[in-house]
mmCIF file of C-alpha atoms in Angstrom:
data_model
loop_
_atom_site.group_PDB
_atom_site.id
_atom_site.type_symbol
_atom_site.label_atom_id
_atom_site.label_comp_id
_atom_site.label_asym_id
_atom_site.label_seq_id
_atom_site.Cartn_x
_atom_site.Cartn_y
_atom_site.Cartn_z
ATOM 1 C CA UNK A 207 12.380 -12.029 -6.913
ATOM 2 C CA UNK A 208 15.760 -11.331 -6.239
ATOM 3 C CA UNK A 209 17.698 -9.277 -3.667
ATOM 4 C CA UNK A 210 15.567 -8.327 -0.738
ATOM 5 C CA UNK A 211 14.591 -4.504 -0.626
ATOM 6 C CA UNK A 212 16.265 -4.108 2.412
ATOM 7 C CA UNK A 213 19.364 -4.463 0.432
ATOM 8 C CA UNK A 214 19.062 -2.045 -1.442
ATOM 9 C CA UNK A 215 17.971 0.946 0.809
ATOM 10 C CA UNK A 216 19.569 1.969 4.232
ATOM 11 C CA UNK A 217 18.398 -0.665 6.792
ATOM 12 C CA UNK A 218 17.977 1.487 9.435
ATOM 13 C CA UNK A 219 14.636 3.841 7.568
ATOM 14 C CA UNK A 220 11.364 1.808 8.222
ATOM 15 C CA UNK A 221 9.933 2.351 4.313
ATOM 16 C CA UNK A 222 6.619 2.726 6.166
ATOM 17 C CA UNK A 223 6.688 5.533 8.100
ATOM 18 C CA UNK A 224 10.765 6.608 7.771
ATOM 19 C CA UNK A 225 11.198 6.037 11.747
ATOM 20 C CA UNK A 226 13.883 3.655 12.757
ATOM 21 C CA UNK A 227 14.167 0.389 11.236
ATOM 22 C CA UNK A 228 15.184 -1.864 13.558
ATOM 23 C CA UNK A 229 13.393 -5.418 12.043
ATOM 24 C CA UNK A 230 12.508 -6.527 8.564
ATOM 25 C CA UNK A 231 8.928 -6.962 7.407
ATOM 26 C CA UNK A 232 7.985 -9.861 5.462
ATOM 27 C CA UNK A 233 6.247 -8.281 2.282
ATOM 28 C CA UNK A 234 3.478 -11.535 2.127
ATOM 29 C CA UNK A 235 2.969 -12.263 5.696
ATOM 30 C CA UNK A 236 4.057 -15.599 6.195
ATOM 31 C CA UNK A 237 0.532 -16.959 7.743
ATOM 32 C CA UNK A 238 -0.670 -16.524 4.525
ATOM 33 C CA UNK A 239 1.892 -18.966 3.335
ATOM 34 C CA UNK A 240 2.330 -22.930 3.854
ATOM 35 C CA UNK A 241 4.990 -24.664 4.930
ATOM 36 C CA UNK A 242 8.202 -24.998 3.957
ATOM 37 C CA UNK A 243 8.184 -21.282 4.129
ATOM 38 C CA UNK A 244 9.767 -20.530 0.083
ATOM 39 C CA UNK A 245 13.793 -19.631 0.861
ATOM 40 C CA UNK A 246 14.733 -15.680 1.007
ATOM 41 C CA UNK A 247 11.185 -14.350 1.320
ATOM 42 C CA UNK A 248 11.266 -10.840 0.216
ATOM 43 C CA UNK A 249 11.523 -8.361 3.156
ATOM 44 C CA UNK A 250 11.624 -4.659 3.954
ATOM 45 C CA UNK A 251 13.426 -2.466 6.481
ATOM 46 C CA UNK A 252 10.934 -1.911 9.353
ATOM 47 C CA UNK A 253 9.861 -0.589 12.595
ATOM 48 C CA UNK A 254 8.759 -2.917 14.831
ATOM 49 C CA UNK A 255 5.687 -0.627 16.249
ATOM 50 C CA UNK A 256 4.844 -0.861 11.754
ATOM 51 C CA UNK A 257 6.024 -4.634 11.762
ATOM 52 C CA UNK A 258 3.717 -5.100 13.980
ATOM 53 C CA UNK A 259 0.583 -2.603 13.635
ATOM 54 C CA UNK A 260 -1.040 -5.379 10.960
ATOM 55 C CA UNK A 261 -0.481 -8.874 13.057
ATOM 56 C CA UNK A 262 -4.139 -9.210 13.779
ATOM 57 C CA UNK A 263 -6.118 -8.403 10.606
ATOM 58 C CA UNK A 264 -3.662 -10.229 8.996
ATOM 59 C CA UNK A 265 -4.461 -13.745 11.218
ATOM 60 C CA UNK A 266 -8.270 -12.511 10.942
ATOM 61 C CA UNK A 267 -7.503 -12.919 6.777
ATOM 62 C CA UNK A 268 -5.634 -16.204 7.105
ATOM 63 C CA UNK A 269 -8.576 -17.584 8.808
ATOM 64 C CA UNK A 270 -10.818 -16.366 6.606
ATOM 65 C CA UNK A 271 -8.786 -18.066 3.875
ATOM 66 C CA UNK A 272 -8.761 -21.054 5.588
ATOM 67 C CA UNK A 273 -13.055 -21.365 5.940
ATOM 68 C CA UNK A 274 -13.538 -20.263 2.439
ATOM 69 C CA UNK A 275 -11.444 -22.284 0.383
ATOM 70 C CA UNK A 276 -11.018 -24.920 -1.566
ATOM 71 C CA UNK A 277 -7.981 -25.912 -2.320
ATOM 72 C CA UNK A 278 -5.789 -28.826 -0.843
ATOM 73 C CA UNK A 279 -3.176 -26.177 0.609
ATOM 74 C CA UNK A 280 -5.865 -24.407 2.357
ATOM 75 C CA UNK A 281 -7.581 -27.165 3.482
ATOM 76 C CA UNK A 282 -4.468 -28.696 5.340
ATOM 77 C CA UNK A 283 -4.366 -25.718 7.195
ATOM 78 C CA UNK A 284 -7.705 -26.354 8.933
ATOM 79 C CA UNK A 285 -7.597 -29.766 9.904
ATOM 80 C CA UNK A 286 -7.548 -30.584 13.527
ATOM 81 C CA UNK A 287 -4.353 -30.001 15.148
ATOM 82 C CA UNK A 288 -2.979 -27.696 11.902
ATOM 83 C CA UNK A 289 -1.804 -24.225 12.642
ATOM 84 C CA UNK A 290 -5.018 -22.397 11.638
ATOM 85 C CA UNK A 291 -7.393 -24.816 13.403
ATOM 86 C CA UNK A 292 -5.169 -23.999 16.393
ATOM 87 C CA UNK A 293 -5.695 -20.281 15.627
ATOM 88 C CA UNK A 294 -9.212 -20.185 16.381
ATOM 89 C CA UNK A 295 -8.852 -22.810 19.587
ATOM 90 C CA UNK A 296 -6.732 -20.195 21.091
ATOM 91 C CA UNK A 297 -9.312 -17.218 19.882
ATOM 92 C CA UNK A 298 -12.294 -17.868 20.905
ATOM 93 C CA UNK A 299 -13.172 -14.270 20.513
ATOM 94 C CA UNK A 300 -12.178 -14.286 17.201
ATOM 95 C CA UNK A 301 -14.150 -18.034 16.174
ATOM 96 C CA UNK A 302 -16.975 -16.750 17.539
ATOM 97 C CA UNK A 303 -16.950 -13.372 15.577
ATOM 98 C CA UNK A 304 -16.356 -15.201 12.419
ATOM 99 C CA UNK A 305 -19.556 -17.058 13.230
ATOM 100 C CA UNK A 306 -21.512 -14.037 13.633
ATOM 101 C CA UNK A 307 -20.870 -12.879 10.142
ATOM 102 C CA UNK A 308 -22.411 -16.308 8.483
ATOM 103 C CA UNK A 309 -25.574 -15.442 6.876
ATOM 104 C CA UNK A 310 -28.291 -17.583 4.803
ATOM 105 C CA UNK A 311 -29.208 -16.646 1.436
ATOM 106 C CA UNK A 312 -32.281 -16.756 0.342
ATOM 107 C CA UNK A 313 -32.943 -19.670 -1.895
ATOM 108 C CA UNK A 314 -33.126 -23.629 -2.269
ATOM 109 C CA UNK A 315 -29.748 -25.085 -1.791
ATOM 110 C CA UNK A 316 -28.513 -21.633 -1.439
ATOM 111 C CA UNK A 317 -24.506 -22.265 0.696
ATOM 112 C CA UNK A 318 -24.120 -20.106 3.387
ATOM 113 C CA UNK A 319 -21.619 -16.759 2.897
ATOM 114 C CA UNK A 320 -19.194 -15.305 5.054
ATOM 115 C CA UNK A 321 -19.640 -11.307 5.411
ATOM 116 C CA UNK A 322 -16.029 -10.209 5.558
ATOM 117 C CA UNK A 323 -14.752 -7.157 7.359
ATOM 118 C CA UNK A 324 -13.606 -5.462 4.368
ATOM 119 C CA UNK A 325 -11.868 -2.572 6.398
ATOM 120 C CA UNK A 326 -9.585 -5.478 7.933
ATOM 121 C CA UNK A 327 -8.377 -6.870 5.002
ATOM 122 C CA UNK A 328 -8.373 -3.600 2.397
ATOM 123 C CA UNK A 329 -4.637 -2.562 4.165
ATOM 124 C CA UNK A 330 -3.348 -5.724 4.315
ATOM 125 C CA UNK A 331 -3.242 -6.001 0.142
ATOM 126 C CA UNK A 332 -2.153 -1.941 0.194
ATOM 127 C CA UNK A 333 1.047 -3.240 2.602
ATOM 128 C CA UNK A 334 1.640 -6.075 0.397
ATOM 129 C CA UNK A 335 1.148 -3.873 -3.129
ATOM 130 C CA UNK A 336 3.495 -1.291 -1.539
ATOM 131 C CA UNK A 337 6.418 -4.132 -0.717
ATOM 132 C CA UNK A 338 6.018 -6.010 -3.870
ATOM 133 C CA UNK A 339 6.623 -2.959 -6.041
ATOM 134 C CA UNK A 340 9.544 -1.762 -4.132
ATOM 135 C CA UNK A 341 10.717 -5.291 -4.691
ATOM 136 C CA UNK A 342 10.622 -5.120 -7.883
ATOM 137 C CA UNK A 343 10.957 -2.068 -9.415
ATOM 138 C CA UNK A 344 13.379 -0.501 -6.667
ATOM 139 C CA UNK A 345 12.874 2.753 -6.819
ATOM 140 C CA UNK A 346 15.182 5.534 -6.731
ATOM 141 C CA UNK A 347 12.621 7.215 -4.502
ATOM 142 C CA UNK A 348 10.079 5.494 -2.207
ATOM 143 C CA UNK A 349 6.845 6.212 -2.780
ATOM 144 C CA UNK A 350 4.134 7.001 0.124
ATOM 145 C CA UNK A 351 2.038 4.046 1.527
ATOM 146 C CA UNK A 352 -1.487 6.088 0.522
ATOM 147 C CA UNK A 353 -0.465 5.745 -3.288
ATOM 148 C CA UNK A 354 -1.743 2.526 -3.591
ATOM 149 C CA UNK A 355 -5.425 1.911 -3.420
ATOM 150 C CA UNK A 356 -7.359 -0.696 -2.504
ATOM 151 C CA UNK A 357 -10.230 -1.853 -4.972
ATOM 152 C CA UNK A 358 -13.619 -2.611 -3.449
ATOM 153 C CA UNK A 359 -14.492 -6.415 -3.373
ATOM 154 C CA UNK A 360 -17.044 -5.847 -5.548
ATOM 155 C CA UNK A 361 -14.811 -4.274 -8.312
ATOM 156 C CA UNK A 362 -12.200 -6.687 -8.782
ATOM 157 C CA UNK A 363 -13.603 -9.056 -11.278
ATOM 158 C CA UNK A 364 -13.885 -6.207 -13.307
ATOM 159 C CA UNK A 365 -10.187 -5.320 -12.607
ATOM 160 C CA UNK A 366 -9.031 -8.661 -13.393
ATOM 161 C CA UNK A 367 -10.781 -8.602 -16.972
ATOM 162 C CA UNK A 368 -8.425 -5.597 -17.522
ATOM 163 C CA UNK A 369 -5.207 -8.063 -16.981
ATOM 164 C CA UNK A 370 -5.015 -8.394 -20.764
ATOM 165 C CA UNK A 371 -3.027 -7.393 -23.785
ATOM 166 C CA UNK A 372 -3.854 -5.509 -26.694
ATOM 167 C CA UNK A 373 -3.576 -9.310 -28.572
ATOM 168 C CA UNK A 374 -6.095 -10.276 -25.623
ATOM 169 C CA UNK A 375 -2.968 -12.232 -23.906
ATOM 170 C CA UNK A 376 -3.449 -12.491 -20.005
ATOM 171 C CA UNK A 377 0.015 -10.877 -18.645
ATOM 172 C CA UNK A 378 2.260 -13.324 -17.142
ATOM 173 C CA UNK A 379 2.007 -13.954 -12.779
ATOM 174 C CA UNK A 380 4.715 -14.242 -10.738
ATOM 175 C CA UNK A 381 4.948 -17.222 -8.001
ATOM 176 C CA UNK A 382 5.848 -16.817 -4.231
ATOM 177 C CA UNK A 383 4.567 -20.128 -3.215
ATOM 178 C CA UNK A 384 3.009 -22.126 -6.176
ATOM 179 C CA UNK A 385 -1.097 -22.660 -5.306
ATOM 180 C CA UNK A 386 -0.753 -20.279 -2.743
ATOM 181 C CA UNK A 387 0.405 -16.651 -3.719
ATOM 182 C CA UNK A 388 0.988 -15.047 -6.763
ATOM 183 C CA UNK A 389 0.861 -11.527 -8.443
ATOM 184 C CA UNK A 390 1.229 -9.320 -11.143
ATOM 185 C CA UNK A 391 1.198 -5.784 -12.101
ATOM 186 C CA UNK A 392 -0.227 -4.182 -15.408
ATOM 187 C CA UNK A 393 -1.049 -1.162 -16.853
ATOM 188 C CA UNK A 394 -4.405 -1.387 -18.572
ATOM 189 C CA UNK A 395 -5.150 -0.256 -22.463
ATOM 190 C CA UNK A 396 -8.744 -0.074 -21.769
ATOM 191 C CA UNK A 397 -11.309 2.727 -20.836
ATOM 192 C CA UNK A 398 -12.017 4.392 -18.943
ATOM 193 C CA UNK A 399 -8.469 2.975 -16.851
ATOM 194 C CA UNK A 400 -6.074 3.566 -20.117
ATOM 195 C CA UNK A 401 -2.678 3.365 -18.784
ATOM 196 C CA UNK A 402 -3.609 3.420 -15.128
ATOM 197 C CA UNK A 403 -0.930 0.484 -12.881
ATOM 198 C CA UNK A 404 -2.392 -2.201 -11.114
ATOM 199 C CA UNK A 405 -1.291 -5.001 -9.246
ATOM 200 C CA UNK A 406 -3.307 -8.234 -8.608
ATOM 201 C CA UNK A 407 -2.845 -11.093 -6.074
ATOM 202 C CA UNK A 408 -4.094 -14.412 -5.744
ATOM 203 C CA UNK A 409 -3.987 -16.351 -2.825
ATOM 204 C CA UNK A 410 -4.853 -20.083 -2.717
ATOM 205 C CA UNK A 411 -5.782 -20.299 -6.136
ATOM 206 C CA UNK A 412 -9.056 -19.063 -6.617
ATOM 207 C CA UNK A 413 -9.847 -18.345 -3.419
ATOM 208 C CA UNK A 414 -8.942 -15.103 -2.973
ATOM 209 C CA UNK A 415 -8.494 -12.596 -5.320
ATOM 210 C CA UNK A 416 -7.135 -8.704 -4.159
ATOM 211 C CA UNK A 417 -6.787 -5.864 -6.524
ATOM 212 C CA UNK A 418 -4.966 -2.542 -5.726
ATOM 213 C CA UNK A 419 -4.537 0.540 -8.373
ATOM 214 C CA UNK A 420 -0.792 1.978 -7.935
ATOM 215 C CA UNK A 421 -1.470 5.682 -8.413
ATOM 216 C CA UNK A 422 1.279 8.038 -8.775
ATOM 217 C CA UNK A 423 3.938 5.979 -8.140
ATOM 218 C CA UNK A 424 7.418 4.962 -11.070
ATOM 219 C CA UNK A 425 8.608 2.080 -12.474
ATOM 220 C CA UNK A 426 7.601 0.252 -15.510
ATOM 221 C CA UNK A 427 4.874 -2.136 -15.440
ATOM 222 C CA UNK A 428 4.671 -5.751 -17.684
#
């Protein structure tokens, strides 16, 4: 991805609120990655009160990965003894409110489904939309946090279908960590979202899919 943002702007203005920066901010929070951690992980100048402020929702999400999916990464993590496994040992609060929001559908063989605090999660993609696209666009002016919009769970499989070309090409992603993050940010051709920006993440393969709409904000989109 190149140069970290922090780089390029003055390292001492937090690009979240414009208060002191006196840490860096790991764009993708790195419990949502495996280890080896990928080298130079893009960053952002940041307060520490704003480095901080997402630290919970952000393990809630992990852990949420981590009971939902499928994927050998993501399975590692919750074996006994493996950091998220550990997570929930030393969160009992947390294991057992994860619990509470399994519910049985109705039907023969039907699996069980995790109700997911969609209010937790919904900033943590905005956060992470917001640092990718300084990272990669670099603005010559930073663009407020609110600009970038969350999509509804319930919406993004619609969003996704609008990841296409006018020659019906999907639009390349890029990589953090191979089978465990990657993005990429469009502008659709299609109504009724013709030429509005929007980014899309994956985490662990299929298990995860976010989808935020960049509203108002510069730089060209692939």
């Amino acid at each position: 991805m190149g140069p970290t943002y922090h780089q390029l702007l003055p390292p001492t203005i937090c690009v979240y609120c414009g208060g002191v920066a006196r840490t860096r901010d790991h764009i993708v929070p790195r419990t949502f990655l495996t280890r080896p951690l990928p080298p130079n992980p893009p960053t952002v100048p940041s307060c520490i009160e704003c480095n901080n402020r997402f630290s919970k929702d952000e393990q809630y999400f992990a852990v949420v990965l981590g009971m939902v999916g499928r994927t050998p990464e993501i399975e590692k993590r919750v074996e006994e003894g493996e950091d998220l496994y550990r997570t929930l040992e030393h969160s009992p609060k947390l294991d057992d409110r994860l619990i509470s929001s399994v519910f049985l559908v109705p039907g023969l063989g039907a699996p069980p489904v995790l109700q997911v605090e969609e209010q937790r999660i919904a900033p943590i993609f905005q956060k992470i939309t917001f640092g990718l696209f300084l990272a990669k666009f670099r603005p010559r002016a930073i663009p407020r946090l609110a600009s970038f919009k969350p999509i509804p769970i319930r919406d993004v499989a619609y969003i996704e279908k609008l990841n296409i070309t006018e020659h019906f090409n999907q639009r390349p992603w890029t990589y953090l960590q191979k089978d465990v993050f990657e993005y990429v940010f469009f502008k659709s051709w299609l109504a009724p979202y013709m030429d509005v920006r929007f980014c899309l993440m994956r985490f662990y393969g299929p298990t995860w899919t976010a989808a935020v709409q960049c509203s108002g904000v510069g730089g060209q989109a692939n």
